[in-house]
PDB file of C-alpha atoms in Angstrom:
ATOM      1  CA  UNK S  35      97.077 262.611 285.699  1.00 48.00           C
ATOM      2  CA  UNK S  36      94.221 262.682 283.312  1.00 52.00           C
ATOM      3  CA  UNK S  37      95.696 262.473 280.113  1.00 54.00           C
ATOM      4  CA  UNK S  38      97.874 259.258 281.968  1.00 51.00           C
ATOM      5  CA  UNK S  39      93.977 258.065 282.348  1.00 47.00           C
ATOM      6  CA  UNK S  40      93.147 258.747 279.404  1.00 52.00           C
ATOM      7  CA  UNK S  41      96.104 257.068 277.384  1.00 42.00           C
ATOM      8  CA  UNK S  42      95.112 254.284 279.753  1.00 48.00           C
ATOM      9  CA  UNK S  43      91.846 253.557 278.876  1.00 49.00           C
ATOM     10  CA  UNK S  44      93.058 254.329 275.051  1.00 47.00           C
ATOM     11  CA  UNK S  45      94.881 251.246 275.440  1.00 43.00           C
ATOM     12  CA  UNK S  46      92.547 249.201 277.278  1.00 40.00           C
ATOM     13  CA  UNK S  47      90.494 249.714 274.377  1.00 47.00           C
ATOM     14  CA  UNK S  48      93.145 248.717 271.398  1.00 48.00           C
ATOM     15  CA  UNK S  49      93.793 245.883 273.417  1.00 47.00           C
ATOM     16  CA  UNK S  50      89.687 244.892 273.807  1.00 44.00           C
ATOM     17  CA  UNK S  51      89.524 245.517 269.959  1.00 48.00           C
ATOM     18  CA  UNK S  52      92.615 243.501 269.254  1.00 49.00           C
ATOM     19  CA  UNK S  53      90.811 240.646 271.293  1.00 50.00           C
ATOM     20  CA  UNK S  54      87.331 241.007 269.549  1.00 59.00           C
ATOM     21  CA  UNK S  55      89.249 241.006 266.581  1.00 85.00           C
ATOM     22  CA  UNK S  56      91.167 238.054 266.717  1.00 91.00           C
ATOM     23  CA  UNK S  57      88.137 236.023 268.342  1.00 93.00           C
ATOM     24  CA  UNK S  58      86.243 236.785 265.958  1.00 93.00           C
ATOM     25  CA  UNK S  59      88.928 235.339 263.553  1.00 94.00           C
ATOM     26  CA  UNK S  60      89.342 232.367 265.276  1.00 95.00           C
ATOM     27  CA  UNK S  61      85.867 231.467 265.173  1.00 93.00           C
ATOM     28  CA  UNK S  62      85.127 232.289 261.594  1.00 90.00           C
ATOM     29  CA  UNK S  63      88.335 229.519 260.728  1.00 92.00           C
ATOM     30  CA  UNK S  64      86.954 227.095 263.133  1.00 92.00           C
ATOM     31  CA  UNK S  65      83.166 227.232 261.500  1.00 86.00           C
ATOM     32  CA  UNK S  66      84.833 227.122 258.218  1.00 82.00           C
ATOM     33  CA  UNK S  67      86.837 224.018 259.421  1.00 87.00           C
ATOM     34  CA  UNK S  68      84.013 222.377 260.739  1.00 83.00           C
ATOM     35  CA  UNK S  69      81.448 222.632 257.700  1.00 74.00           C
ATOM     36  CA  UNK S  70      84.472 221.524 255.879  1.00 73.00           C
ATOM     37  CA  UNK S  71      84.588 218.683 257.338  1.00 76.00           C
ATOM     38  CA  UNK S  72      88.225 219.015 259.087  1.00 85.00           C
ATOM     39  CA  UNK S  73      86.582 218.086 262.576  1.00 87.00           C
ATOM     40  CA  UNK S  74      84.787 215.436 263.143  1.00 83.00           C
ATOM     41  CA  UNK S  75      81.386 214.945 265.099  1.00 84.00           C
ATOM     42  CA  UNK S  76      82.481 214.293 269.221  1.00 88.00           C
ATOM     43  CA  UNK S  77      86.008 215.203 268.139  1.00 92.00           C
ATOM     44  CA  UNK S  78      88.234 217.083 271.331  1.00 94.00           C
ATOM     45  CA  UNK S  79      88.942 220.958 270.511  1.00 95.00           C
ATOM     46  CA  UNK S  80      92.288 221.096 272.662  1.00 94.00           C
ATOM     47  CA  UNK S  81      92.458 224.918 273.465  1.00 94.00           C
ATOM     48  CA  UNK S  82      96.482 224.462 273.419  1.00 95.00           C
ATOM     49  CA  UNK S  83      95.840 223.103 270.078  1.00 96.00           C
ATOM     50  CA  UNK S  84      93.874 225.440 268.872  1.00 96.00           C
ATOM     51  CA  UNK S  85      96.086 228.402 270.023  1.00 95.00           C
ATOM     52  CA  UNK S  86      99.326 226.872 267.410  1.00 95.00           C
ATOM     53  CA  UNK S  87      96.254 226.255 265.137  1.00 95.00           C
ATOM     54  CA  UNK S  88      95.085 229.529 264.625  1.00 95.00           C
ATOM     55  CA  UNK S  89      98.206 231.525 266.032  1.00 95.00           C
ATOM     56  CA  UNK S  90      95.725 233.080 268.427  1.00 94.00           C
ATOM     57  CA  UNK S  91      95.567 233.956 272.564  1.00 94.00           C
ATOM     58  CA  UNK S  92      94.069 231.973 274.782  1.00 94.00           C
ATOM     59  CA  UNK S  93      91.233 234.400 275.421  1.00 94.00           C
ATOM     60  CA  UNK S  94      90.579 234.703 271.967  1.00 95.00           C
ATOM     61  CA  UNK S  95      90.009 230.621 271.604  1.00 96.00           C
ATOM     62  CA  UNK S  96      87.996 230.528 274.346  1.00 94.00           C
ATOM     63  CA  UNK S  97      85.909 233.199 273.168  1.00 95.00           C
ATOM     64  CA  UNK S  98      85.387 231.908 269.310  1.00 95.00           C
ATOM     65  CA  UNK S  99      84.470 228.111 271.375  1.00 95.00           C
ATOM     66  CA  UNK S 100      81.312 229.948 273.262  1.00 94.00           C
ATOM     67  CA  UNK S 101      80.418 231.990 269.983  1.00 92.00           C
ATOM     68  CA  UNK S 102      79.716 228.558 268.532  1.00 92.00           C
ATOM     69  CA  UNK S 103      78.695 227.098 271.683  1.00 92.00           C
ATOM     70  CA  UNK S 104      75.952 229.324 270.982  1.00 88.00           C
ATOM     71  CA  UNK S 105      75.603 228.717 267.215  1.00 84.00           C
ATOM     72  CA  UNK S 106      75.466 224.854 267.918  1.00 83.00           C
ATOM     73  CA  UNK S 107      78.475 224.201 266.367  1.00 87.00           C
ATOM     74  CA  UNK S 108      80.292 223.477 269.754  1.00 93.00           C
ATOM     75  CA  UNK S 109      79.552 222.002 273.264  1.00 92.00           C
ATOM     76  CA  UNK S 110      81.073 222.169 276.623  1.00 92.00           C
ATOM     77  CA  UNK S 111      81.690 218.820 278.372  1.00 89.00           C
ATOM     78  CA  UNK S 112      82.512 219.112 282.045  1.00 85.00           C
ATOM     79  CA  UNK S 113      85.745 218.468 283.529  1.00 82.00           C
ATOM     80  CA  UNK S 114      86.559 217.860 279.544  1.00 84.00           C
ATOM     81  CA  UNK S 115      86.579 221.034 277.728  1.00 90.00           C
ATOM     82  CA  UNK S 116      85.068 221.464 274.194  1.00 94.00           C
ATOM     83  CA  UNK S 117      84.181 219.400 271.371  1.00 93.00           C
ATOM     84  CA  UNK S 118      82.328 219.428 267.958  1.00 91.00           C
ATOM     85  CA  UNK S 119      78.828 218.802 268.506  1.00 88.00           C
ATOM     86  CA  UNK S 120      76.973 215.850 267.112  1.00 84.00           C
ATOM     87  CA  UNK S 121      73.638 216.155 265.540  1.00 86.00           C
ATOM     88  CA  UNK S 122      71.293 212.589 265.762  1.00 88.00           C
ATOM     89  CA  UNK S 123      69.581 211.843 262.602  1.00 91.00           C
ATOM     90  CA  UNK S 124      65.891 213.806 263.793  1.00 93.00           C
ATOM     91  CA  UNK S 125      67.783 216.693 264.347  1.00 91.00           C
ATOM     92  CA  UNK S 126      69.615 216.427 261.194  1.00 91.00           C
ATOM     93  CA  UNK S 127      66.454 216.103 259.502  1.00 95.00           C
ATOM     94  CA  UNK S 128      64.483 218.795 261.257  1.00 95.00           C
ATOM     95  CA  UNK S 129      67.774 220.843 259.852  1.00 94.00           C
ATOM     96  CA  UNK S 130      66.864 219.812 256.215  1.00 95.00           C
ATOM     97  CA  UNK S 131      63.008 221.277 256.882  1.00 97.00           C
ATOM     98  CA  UNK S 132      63.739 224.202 258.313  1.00 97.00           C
ATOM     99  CA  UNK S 133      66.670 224.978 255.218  1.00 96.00           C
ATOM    100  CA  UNK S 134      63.803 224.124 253.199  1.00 97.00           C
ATOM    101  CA  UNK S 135      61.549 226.856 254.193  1.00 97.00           C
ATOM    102  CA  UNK S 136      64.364 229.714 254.417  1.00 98.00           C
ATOM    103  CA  UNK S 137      66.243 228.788 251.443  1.00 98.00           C
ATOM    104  CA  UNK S 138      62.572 228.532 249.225  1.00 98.00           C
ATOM    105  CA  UNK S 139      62.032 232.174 251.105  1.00 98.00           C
ATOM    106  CA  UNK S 140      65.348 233.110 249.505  1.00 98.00           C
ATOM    107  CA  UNK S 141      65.165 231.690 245.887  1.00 98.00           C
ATOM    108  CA  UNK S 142      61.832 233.574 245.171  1.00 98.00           C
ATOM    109  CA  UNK S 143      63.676 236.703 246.427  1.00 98.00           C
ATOM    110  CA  UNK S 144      66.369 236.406 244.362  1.00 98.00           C
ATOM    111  CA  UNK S 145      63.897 235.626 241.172  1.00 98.00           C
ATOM    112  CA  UNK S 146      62.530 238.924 241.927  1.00 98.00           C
ATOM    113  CA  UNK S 147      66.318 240.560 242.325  1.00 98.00           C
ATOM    114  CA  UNK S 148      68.166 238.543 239.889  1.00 98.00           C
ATOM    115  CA  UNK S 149      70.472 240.660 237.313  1.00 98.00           C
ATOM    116  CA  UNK S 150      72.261 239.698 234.222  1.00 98.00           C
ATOM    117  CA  UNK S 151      75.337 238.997 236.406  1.00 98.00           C
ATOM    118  CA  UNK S 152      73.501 237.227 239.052  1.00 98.00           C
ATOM    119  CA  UNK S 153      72.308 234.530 236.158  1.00 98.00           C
ATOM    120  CA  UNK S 154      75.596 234.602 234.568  1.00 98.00           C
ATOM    121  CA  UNK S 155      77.228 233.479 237.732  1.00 98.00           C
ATOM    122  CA  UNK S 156      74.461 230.699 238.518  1.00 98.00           C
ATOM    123  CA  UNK S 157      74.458 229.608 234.775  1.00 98.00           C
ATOM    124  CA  UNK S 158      78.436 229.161 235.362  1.00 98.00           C
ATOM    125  CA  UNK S 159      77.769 226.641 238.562  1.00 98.00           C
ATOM    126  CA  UNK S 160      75.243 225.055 236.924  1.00 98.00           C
ATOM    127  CA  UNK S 161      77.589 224.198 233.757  1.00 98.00           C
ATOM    128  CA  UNK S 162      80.550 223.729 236.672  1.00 97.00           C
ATOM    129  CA  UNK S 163      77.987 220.930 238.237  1.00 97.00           C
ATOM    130  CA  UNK S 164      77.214 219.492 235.189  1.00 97.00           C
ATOM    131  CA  UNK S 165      80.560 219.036 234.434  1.00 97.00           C
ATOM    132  CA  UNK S 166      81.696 217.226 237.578  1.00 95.00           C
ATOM    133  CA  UNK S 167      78.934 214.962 237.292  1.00 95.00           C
ATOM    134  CA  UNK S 168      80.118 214.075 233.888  1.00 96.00           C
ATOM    135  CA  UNK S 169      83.568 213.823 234.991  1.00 95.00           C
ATOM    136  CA  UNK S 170      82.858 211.908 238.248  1.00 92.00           C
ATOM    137  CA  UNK S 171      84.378 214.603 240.331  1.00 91.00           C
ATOM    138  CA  UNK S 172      82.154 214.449 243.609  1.00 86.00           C
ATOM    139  CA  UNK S 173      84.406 216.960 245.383  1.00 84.00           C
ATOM    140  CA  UNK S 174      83.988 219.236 242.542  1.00 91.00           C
ATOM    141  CA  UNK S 175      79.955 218.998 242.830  1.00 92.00           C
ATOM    142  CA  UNK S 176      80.000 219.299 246.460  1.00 87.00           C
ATOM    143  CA  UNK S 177      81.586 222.900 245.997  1.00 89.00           C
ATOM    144  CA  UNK S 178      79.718 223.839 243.828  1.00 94.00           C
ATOM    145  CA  UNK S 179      76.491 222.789 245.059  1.00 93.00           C
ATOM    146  CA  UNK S 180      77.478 225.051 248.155  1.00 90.00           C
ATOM    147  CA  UNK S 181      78.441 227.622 245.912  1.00 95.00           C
ATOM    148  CA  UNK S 182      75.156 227.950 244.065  1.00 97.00           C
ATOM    149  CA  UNK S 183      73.365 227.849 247.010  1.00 96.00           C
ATOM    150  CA  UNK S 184      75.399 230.750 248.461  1.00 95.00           C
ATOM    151  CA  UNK S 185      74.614 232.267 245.419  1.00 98.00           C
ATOM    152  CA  UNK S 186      71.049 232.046 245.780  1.00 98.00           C
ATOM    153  CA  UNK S 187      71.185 233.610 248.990  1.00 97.00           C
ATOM    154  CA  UNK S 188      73.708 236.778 247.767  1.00 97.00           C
ATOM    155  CA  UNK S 189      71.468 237.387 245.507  1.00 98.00           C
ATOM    156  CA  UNK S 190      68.196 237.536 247.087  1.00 98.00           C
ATOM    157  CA  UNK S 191      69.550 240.045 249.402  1.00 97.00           C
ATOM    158  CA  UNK S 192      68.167 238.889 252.648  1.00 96.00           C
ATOM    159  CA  UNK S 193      69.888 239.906 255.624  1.00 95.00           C
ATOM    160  CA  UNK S 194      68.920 237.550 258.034  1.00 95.00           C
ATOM    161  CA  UNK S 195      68.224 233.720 256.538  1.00 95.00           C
ATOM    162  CA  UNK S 196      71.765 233.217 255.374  1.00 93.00           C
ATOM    163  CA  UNK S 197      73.800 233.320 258.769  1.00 90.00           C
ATOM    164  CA  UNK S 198      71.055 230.892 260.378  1.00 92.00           C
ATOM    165  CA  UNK S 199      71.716 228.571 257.293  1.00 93.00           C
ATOM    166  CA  UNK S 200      75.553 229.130 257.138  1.00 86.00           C
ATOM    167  CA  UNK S 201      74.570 227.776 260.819  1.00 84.00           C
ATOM    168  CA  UNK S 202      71.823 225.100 259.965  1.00 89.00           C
ATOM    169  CA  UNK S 203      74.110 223.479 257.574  1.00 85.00           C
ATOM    170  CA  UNK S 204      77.584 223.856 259.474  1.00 79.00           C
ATOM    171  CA  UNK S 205      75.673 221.786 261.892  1.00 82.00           C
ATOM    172  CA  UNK S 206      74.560 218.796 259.620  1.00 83.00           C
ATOM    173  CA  UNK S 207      78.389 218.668 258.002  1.00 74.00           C
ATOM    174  CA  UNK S 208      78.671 215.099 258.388  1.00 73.00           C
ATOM    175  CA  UNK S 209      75.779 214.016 257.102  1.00 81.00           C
ATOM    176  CA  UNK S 210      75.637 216.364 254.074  1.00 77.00           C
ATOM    177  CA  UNK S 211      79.029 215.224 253.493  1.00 71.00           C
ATOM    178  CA  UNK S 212      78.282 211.825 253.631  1.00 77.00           C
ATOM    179  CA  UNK S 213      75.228 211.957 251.656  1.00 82.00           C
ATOM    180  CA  UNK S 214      77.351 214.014 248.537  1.00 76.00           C
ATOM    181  CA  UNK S 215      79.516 211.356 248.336  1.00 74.00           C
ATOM    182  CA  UNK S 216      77.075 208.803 247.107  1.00 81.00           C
ATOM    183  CA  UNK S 217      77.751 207.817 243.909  1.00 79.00           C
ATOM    184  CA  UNK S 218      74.693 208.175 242.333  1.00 87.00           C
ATOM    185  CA  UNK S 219      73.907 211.537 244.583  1.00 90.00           C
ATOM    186  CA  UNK S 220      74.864 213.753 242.292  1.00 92.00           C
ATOM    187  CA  UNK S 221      73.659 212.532 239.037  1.00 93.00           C
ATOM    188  CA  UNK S 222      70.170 212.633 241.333  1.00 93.00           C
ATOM    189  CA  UNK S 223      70.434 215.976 242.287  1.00 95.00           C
ATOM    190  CA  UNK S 224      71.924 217.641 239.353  1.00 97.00           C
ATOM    191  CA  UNK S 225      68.695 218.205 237.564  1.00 98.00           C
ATOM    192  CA  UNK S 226      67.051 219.494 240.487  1.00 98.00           C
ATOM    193  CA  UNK S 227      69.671 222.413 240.805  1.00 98.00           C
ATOM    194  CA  UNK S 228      69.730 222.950 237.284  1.00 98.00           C
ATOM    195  CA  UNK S 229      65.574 223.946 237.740  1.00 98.00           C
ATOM    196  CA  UNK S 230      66.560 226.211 240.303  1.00 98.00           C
ATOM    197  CA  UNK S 231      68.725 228.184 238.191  1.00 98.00           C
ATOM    198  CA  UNK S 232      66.435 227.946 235.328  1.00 98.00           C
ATOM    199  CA  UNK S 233      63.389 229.306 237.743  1.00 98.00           C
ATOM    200  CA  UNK S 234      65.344 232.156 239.358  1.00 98.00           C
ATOM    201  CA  UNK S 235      66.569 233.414 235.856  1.00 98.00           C
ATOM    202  CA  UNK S 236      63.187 232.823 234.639  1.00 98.00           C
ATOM    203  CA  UNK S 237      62.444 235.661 237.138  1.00 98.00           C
ATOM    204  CA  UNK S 238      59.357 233.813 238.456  1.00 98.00           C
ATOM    205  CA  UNK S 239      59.384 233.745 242.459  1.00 98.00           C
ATOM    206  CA  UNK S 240      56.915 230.940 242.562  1.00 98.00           C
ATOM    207  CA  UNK S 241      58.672 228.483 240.453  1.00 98.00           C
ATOM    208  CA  UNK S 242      62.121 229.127 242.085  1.00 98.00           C
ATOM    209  CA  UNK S 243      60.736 228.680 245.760  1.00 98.00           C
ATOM    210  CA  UNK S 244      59.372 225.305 244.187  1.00 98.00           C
ATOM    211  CA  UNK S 245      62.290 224.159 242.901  1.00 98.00           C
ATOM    212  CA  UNK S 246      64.231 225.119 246.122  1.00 98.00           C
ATOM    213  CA  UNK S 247      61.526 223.080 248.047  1.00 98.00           C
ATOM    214  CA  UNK S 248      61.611 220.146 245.818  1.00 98.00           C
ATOM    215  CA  UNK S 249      65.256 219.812 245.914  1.00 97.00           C
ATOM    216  CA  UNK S 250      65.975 219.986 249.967  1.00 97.00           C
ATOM    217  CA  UNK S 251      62.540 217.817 249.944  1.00 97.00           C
ATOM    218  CA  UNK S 252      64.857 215.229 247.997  1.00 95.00           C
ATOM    219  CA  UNK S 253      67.827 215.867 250.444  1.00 94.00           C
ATOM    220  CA  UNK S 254      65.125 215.384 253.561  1.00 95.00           C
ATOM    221  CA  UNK S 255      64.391 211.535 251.795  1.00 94.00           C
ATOM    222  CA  UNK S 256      67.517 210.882 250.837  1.00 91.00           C
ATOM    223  CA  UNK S 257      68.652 211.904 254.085  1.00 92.00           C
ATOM    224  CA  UNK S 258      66.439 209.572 255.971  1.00 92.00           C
ATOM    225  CA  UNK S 259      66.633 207.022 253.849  1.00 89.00           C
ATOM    226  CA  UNK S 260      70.094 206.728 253.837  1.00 83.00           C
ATOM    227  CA  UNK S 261      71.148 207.194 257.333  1.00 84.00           C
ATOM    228  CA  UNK S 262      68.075 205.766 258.644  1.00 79.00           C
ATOM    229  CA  UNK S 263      68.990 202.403 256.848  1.00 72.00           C
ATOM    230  CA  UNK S 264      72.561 202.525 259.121  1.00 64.00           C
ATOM    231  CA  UNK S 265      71.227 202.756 262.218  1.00 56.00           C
TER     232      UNK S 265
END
């Protein structure tokens, strides 16, 4: 009788694991499909959907919806089910401020971490933005502007500041999105990324936390600007 128990529980167990699991999957697609810009702001997240989507249990969907209930990403609508979550332009902008302050935090981290791989591999976005500015290729800039900014953030080795921004910026998609596909955006912005790398390879903390500031200071005005003219 007790070792039916116990191969009981043992499998109440897999099974919570398997469930965990696979949540956790599902939500780590959906935030990835959301920054991405696959959903859009207000749009319906049908569960049934979701489940073909993802090839995932209904448990499992309805767990990775609260996880970014929580995050922001996602709200609850009564009687209506889920649905992306729309940010208004203040909040948007309050987003840009408070990225400003961690992702400064980070860059004059990483100018005191920074190895000769670390600059290698922001030297190589830098050239990779450079290039798509020169080619016109806006989607290629917009990747790589993520990708050096992710950089930034591996590098510095903080534990903490990069979920909240994977967060922070998941939850401004459509206007960062928007914004990158200016056509004079990245031409403006290039040089202000380029000053990052040069700072955080320069190994001076102060400089790289000033070029951080300045450039998500530009994003904040362009931001406003921009969006503020629409309304």
């Amino acid at each position: 009788m007790s070792e039916r128990k116990t191969m009981t529980q043992e499998a109440v167990d897999q099974g919570t694991r398997e469930s965990v699991s696979d949540a956790d999957r599902v939500a780590s697609r959906l935030r990835q499909a959301i920054v991405a810009g696959d959903f859009a702001p207000r749009q319906r997240l049908v569960e049934t959907d979701l489940i073909e989507m993802f090839d995932a249990s209904r448990g499992a969907v309805r767990a990775a919806l609260a996880t970014l209930t929580v995050e922001g990403l996602v709200e609850k609508i009564r009687n209506r089910g889920a649905r992306v979550r729309a940010v208004d332009l203040d909040e948007a902008l309050e987003i840009v401020e408070v990225r400003a302050a961690l992702e400064s935090m980070c860059a004059a981290r990483a100018a005191e971490r920074v190895d000769d791989a670390g600059m290698a591999r922001l030297r190589d976005l830098g050239e990779v933005m450079r290039g798509a500015v020169d080619s016109g290729d806006g989607e290629a800039y917009s990747q790589a502007n993520r990708d050096l900014h992710q950089a930034v953030m591996d590098i510095s080795g903080s534990k903490v500041a990069p979920d909240i921004v994977q967060r922070l910026r998941a939850q401004n998609v459509r206007y960062r999105i928007q914004l990158s596909m200016q056509p004079h955006r990245p031409a403006t912005s290039l040089p202000e990324h380029l000053e990052i790398v040069e700072a955080v390879c320069a190994k001076d903390p102060e400089r790289a936390a000033n070029a951080m500031r300045a450039h998500l200071e530009s994003v904040f005005s362009a931001t406003k600007e921009y969006f503020g003219n629409r309304k």
